[in-house]
PDB file of C-alpha atoms in Angstrom:
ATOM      1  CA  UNK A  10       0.000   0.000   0.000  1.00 67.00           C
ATOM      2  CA  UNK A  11       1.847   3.262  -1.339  1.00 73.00           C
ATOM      3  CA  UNK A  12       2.058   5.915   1.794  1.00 87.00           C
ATOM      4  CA  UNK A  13       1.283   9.160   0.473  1.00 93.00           C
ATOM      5  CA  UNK A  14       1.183  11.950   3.229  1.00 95.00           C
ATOM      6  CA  UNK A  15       0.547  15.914   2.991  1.00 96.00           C
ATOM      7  CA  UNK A  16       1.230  18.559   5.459  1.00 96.00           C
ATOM      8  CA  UNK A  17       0.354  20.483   7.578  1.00 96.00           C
ATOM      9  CA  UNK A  18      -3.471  19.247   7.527  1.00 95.00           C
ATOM     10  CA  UNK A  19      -5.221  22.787   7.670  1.00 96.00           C
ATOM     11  CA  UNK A  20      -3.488  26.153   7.808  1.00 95.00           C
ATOM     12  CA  UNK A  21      -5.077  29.507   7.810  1.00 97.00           C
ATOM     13  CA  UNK A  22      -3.136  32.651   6.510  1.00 97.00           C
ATOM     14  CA  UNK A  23      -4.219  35.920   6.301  1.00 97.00           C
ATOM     15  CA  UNK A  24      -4.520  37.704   2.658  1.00 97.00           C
ATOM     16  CA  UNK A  25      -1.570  38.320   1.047  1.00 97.00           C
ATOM     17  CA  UNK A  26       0.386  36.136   2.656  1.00 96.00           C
ATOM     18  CA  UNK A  27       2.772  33.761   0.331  1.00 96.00           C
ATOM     19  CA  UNK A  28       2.299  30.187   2.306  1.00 96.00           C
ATOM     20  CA  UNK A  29       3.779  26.355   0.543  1.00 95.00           C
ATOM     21  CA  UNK A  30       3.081  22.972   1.704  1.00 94.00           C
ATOM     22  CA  UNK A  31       4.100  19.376   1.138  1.00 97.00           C
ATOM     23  CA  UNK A  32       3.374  15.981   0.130  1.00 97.00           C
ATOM     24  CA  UNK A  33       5.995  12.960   0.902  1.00 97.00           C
ATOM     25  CA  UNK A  34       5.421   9.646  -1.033  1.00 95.00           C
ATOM     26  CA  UNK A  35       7.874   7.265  -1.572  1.00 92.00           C
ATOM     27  CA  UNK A  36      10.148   7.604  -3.981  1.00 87.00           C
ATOM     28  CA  UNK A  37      10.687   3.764  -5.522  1.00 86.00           C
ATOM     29  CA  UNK A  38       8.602   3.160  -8.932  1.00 82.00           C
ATOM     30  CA  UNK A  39       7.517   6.670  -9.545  1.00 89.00           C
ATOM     31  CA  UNK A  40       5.907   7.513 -12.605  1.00 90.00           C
ATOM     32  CA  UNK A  41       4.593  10.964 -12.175  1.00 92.00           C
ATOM     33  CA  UNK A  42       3.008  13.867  -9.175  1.00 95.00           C
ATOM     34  CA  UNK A  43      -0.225  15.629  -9.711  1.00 95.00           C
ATOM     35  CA  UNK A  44      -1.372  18.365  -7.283  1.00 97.00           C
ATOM     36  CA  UNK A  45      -5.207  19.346  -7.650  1.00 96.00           C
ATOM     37  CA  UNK A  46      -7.006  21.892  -6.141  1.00 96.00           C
ATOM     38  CA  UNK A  47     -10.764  20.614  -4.914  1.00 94.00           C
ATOM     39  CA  UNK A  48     -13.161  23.237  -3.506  1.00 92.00           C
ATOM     40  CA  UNK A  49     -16.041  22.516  -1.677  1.00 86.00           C
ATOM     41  CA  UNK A  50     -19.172  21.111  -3.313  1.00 84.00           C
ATOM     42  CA  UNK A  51     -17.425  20.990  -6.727  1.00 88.00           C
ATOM     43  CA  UNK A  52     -14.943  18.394  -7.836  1.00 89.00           C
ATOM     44  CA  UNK A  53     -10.953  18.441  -7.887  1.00 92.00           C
ATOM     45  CA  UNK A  54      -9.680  20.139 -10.397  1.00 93.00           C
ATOM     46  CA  UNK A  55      -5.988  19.947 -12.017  1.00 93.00           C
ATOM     47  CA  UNK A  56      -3.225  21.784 -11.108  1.00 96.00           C
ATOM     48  CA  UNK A  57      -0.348  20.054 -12.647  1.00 94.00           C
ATOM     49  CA  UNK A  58       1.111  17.000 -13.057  1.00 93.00           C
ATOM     50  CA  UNK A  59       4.828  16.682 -12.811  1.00 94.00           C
ATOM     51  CA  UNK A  60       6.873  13.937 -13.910  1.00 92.00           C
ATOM     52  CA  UNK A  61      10.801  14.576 -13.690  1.00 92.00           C
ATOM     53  CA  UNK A  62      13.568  15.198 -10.817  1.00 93.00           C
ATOM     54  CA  UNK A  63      13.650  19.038 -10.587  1.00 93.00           C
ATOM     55  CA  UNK A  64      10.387  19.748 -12.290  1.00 93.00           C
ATOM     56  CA  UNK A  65       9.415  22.836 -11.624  1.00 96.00           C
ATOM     57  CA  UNK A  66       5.717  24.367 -13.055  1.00 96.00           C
ATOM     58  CA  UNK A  67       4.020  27.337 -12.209  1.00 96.00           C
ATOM     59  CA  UNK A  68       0.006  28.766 -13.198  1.00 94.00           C
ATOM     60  CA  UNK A  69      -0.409  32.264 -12.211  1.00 95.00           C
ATOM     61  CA  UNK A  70       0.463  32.678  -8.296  1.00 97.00           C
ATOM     62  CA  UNK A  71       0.836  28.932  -7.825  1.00 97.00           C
ATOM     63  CA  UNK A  72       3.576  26.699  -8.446  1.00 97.00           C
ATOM     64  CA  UNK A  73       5.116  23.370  -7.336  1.00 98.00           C
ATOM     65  CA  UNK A  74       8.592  21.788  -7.194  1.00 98.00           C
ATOM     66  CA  UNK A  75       9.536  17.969  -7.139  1.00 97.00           C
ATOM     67  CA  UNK A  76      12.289  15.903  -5.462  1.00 97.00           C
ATOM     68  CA  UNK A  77      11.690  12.251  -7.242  1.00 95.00           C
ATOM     69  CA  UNK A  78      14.911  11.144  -5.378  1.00 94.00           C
ATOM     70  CA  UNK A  79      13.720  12.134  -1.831  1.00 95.00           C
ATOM     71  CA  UNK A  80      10.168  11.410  -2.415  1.00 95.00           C
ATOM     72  CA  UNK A  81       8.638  15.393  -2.171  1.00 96.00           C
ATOM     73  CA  UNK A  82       6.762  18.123  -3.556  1.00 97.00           C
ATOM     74  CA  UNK A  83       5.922  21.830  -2.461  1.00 98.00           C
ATOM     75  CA  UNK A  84       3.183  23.415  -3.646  1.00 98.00           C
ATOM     76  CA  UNK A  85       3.880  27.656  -3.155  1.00 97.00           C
ATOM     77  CA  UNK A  86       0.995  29.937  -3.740  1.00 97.00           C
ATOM     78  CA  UNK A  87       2.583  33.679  -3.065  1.00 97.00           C
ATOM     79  CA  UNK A  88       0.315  36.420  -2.276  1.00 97.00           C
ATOM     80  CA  UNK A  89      -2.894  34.458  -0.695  1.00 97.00           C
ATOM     81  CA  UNK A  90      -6.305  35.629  -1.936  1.00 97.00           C
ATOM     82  CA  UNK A  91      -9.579  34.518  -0.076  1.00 96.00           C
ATOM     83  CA  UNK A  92     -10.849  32.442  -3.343  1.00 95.00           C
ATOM     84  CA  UNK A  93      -7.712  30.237  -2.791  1.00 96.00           C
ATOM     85  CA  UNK A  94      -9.334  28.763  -0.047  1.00 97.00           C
ATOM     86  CA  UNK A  95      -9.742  24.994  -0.851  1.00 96.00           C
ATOM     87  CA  UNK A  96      -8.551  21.830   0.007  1.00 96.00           C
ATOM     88  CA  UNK A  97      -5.389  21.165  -2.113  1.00 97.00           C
ATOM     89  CA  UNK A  98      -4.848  17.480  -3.061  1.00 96.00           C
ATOM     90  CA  UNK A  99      -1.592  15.414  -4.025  1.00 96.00           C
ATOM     91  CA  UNK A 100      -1.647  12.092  -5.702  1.00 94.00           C
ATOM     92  CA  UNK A 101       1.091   9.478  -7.288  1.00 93.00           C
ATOM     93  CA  UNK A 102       0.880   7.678 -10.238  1.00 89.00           C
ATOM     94  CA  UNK A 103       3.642   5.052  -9.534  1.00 85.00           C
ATOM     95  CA  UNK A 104       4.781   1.542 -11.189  1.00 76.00           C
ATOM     96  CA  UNK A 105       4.660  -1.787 -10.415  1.00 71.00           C
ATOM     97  CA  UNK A 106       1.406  -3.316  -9.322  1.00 68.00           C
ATOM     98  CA  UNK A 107       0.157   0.329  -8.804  1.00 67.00           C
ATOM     99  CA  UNK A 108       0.342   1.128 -12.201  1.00 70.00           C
ATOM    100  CA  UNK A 109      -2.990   2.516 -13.362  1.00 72.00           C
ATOM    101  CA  UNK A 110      -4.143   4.260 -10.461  1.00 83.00           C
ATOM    102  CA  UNK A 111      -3.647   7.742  -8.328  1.00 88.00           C
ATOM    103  CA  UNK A 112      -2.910   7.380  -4.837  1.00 90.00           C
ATOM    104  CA  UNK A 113      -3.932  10.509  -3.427  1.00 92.00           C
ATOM    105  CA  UNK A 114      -2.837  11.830  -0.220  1.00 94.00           C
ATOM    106  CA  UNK A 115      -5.709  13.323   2.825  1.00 93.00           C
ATOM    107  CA  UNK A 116      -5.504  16.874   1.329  1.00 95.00           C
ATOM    108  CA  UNK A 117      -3.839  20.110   3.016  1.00 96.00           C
ATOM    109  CA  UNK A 118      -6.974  22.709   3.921  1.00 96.00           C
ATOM    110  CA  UNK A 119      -5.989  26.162   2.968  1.00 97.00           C
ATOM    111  CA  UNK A 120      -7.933  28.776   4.352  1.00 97.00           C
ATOM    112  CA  UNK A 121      -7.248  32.788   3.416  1.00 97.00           C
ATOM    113  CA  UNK A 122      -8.581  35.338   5.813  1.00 96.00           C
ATOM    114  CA  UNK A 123      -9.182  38.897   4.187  1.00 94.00           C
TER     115      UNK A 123
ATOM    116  CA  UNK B  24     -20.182  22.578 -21.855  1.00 61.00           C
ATOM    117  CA  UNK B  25     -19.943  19.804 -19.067  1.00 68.00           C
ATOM    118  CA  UNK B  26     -16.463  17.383 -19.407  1.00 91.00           C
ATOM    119  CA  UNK B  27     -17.213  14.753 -17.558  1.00 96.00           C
ATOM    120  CA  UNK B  28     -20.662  14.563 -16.144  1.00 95.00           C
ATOM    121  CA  UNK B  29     -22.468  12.270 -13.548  1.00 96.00           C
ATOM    122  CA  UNK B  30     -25.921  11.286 -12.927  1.00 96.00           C
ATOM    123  CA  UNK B  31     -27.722  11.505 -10.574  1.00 96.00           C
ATOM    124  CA  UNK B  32     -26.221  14.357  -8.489  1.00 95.00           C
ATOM    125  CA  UNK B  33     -28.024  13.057  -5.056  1.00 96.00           C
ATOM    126  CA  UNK B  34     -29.310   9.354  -4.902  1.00 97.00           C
ATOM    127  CA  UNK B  35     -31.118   8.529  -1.963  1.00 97.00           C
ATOM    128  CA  UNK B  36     -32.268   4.971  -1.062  1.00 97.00           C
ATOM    129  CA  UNK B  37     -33.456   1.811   1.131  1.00 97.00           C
ATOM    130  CA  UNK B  38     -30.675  -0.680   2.114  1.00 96.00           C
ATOM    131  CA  UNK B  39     -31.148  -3.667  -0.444  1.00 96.00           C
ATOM    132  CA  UNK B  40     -31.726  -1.801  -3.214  1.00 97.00           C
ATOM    133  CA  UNK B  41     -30.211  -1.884  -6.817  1.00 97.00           C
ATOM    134  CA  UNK B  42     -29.078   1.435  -8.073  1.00 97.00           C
ATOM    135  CA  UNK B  43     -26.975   2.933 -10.794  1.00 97.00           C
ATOM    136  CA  UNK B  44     -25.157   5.771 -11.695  1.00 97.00           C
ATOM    137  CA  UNK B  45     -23.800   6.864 -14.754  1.00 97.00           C
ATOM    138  CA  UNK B  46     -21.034   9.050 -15.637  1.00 97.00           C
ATOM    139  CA  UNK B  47     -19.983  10.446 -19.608  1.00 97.00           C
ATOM    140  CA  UNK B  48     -17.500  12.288 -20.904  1.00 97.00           C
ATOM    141  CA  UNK B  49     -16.960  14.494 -23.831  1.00 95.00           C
ATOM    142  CA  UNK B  50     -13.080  14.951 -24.098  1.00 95.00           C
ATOM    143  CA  UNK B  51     -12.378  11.900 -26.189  1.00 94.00           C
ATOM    144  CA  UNK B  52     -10.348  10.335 -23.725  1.00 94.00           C
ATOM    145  CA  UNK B  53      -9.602   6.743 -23.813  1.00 92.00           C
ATOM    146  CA  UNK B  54      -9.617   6.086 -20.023  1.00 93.00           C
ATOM    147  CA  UNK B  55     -12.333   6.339 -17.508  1.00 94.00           C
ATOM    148  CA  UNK B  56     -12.770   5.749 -13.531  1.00 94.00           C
ATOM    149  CA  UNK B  57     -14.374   5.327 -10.528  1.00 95.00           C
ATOM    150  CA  UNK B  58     -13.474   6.921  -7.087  1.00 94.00           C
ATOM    151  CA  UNK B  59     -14.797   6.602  -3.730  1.00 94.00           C
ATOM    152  CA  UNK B  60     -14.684   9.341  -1.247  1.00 92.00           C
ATOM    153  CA  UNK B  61     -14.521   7.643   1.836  1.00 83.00           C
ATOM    154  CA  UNK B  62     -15.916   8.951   5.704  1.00 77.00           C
ATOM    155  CA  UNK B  63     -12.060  10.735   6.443  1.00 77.00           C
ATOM    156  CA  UNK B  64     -12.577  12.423   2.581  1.00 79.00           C
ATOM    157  CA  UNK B  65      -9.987  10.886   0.920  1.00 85.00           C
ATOM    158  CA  UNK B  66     -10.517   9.340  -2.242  1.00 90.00           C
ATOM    159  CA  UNK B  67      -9.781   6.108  -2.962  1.00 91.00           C
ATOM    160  CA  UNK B  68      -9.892   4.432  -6.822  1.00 91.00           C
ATOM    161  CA  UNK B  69     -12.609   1.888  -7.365  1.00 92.00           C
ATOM    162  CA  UNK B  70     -12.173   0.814 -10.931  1.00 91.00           C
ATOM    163  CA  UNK B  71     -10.545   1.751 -14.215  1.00 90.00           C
ATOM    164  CA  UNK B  72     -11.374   1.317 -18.214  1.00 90.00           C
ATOM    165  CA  UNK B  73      -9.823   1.676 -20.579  1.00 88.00           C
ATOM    166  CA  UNK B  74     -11.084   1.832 -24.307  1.00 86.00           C
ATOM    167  CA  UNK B  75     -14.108  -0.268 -22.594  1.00 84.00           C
ATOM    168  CA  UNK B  76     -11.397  -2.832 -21.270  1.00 86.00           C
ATOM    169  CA  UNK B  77     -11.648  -3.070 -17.149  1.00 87.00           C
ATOM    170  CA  UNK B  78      -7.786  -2.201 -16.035  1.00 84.00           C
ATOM    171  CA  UNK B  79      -8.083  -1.864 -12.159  1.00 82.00           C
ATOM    172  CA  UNK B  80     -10.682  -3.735 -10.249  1.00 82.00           C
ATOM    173  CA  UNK B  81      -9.216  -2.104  -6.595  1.00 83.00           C
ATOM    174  CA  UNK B  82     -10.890  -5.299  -4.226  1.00 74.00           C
ATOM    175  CA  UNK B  83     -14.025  -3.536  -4.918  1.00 82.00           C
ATOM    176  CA  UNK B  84     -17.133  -6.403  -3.135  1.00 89.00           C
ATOM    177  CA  UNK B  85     -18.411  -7.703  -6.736  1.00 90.00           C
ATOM    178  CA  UNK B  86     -21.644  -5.761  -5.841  1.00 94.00           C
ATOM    179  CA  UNK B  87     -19.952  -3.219  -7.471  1.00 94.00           C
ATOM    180  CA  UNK B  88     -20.267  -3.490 -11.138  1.00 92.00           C
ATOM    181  CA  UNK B  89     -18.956  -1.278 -13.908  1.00 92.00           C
ATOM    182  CA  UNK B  90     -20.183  -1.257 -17.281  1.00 92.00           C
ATOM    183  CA  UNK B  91     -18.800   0.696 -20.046  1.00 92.00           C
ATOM    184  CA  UNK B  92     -20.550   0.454 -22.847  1.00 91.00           C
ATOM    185  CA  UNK B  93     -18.316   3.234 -25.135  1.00 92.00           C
ATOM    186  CA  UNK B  94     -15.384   4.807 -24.890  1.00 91.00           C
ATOM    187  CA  UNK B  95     -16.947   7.640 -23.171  1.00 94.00           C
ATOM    188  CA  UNK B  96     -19.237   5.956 -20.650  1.00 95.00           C
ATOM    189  CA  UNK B  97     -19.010   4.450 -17.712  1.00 95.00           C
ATOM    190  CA  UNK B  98     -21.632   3.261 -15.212  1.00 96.00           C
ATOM    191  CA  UNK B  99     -21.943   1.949 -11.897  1.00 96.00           C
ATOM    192  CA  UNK B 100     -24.401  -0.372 -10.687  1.00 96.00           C
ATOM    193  CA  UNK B 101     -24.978  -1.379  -7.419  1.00 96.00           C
ATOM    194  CA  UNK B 102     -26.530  -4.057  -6.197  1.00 95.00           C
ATOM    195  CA  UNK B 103     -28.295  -4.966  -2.555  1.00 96.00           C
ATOM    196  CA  UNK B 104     -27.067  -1.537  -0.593  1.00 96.00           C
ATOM    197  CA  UNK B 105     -25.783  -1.546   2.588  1.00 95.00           C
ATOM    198  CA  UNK B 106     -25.486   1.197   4.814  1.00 95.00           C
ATOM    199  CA  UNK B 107     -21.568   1.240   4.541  1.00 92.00           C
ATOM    200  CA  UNK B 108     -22.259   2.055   0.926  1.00 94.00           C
ATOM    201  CA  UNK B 109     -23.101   5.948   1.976  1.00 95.00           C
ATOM    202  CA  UNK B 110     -20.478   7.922  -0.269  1.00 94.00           C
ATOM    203  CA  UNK B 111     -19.826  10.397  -2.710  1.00 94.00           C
ATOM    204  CA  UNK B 112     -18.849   8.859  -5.872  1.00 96.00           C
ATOM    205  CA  UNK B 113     -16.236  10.416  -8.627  1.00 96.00           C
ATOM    206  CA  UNK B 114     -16.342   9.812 -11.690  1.00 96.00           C
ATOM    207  CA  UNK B 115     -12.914  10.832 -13.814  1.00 96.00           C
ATOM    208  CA  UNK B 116     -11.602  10.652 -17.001  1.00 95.00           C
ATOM    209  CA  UNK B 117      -8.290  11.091 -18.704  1.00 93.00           C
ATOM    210  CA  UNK B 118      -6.596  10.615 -22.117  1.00 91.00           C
ATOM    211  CA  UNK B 119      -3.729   7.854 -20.678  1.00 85.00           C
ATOM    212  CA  UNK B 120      -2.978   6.774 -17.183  1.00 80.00           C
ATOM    213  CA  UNK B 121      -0.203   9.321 -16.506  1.00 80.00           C
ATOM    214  CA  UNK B 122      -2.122  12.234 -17.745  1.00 86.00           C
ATOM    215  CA  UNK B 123      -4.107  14.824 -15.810  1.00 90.00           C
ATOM    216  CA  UNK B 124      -7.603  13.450 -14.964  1.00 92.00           C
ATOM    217  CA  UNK B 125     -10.881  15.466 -15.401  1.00 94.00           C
ATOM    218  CA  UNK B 126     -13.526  14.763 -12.753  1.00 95.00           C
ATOM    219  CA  UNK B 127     -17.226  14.962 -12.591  1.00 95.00           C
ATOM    220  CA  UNK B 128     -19.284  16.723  -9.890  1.00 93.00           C
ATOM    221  CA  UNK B 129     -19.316  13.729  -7.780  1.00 94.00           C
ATOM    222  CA  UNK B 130     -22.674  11.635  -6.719  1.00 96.00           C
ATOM    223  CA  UNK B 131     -23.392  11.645  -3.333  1.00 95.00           C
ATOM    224  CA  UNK B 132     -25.128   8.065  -2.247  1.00 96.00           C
ATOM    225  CA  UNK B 133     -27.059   8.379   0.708  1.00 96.00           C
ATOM    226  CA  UNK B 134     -28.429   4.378   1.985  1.00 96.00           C
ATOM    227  CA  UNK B 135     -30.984   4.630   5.070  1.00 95.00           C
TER     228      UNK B 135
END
């Protein structure tokens, strides 16, 4: 069973604060990292997906980084706005007998103050 | 215009029932799937198709039963409810397994 953990669970930041978080998985058989971004009562929606050591993507004020070899990604988002608030989601894709299928991790609750 | 939709959005029922719900999407994407989110939110994979081809069957109890009848369908039927079956069910689509996946609005099964 692949391990896929995000922190912190929740945080709360005020607007216009710049605030990252993480998602560990392990590292063996990796095919490729997606990050979504799922709001409540609507579905998860993409983010990106990142597939190489040192991948580095950005959309707008959000953007991610990935360490393949240590098993880790950070998602940034710099200047907070209150319509960021949502839960944001991490999930493998990795090989072996868990080809096929996203693990996703429990989510990291963002919520922006004005 | 909806990507990936699901039907019905709110499904209400008696334990023991037979219910289905059905999911289509309109990106052309070869591979479909099936997610349950579970009572601590996360979701967890249920099944995947491929070009109508079953891929993952995750130790789903075989009163779970996906049908895809096209490329961009696939349904869920469930037979004889039990409460434990109380979810919200994602549907999700994408064009290969490594690629981004598009998901419906969700289905929230409520079994009294």
């Amino acid at each position: 069973i692949l391990n896929v953990e995000q922190s912190p669970q929740s945080l709360h930041v005020q607007e216009g604060d710049s605030t990252n978080f993480t998602c560990s998985f392990p590292s063996s058989n990796f095919y490729a990292l997606h990050w979504y971004r799922w709001e409540t009562a609507k579905s998860p929606e993409a983010l990106f997906v990142m597939t190489l050591n040192g991948d580095e993507k950005k959309k707008g004020r959000i953007s991610a980084t990935l360490n393949t070899k240590e098993g880790y990604s950070y998602l940034y988002i710099k200047g907070s706005q209150p319509e960021d608030s949502a839960t944001y989601l991490c999930a493998l894709h990795a090989g072996g007998t868990s080809y096929g299928k996203l693990t996703f991790g429990q989510g990291t609750i963002l919520t922006v103050h004005p | 215009d909806t990507a990936v939709s699901q039907t019905p959005k709110y499904l209400v029922t008696q334990m023991g029932n037979d219910k289905s719900i059905k999911c289509e999407q309109n990106l052309g994407h070869d591979t479909m799937y099936w997610y349950k989110q579970d009572s601590k939110k996360f979701l967890k994979i249920m099944f995947s198709y491929n070009n109508k081809e079953l891929i993952i069957n995750e130790t789903v109890p075989n009163r779970f039963s996906p049908k895809s009848p096209d490329k961009a369908h696939l349904n869920l039927h469930i037979n004889s409810l039990e409460l434990g079956d109380s979810a919200v069910y994602f549907c999700a689509s994408s064009q290969g397994f490594v690629d981004t996946q598009y998901f419906g609005p969700g289905t929230r099964l409520t079994v009294l």
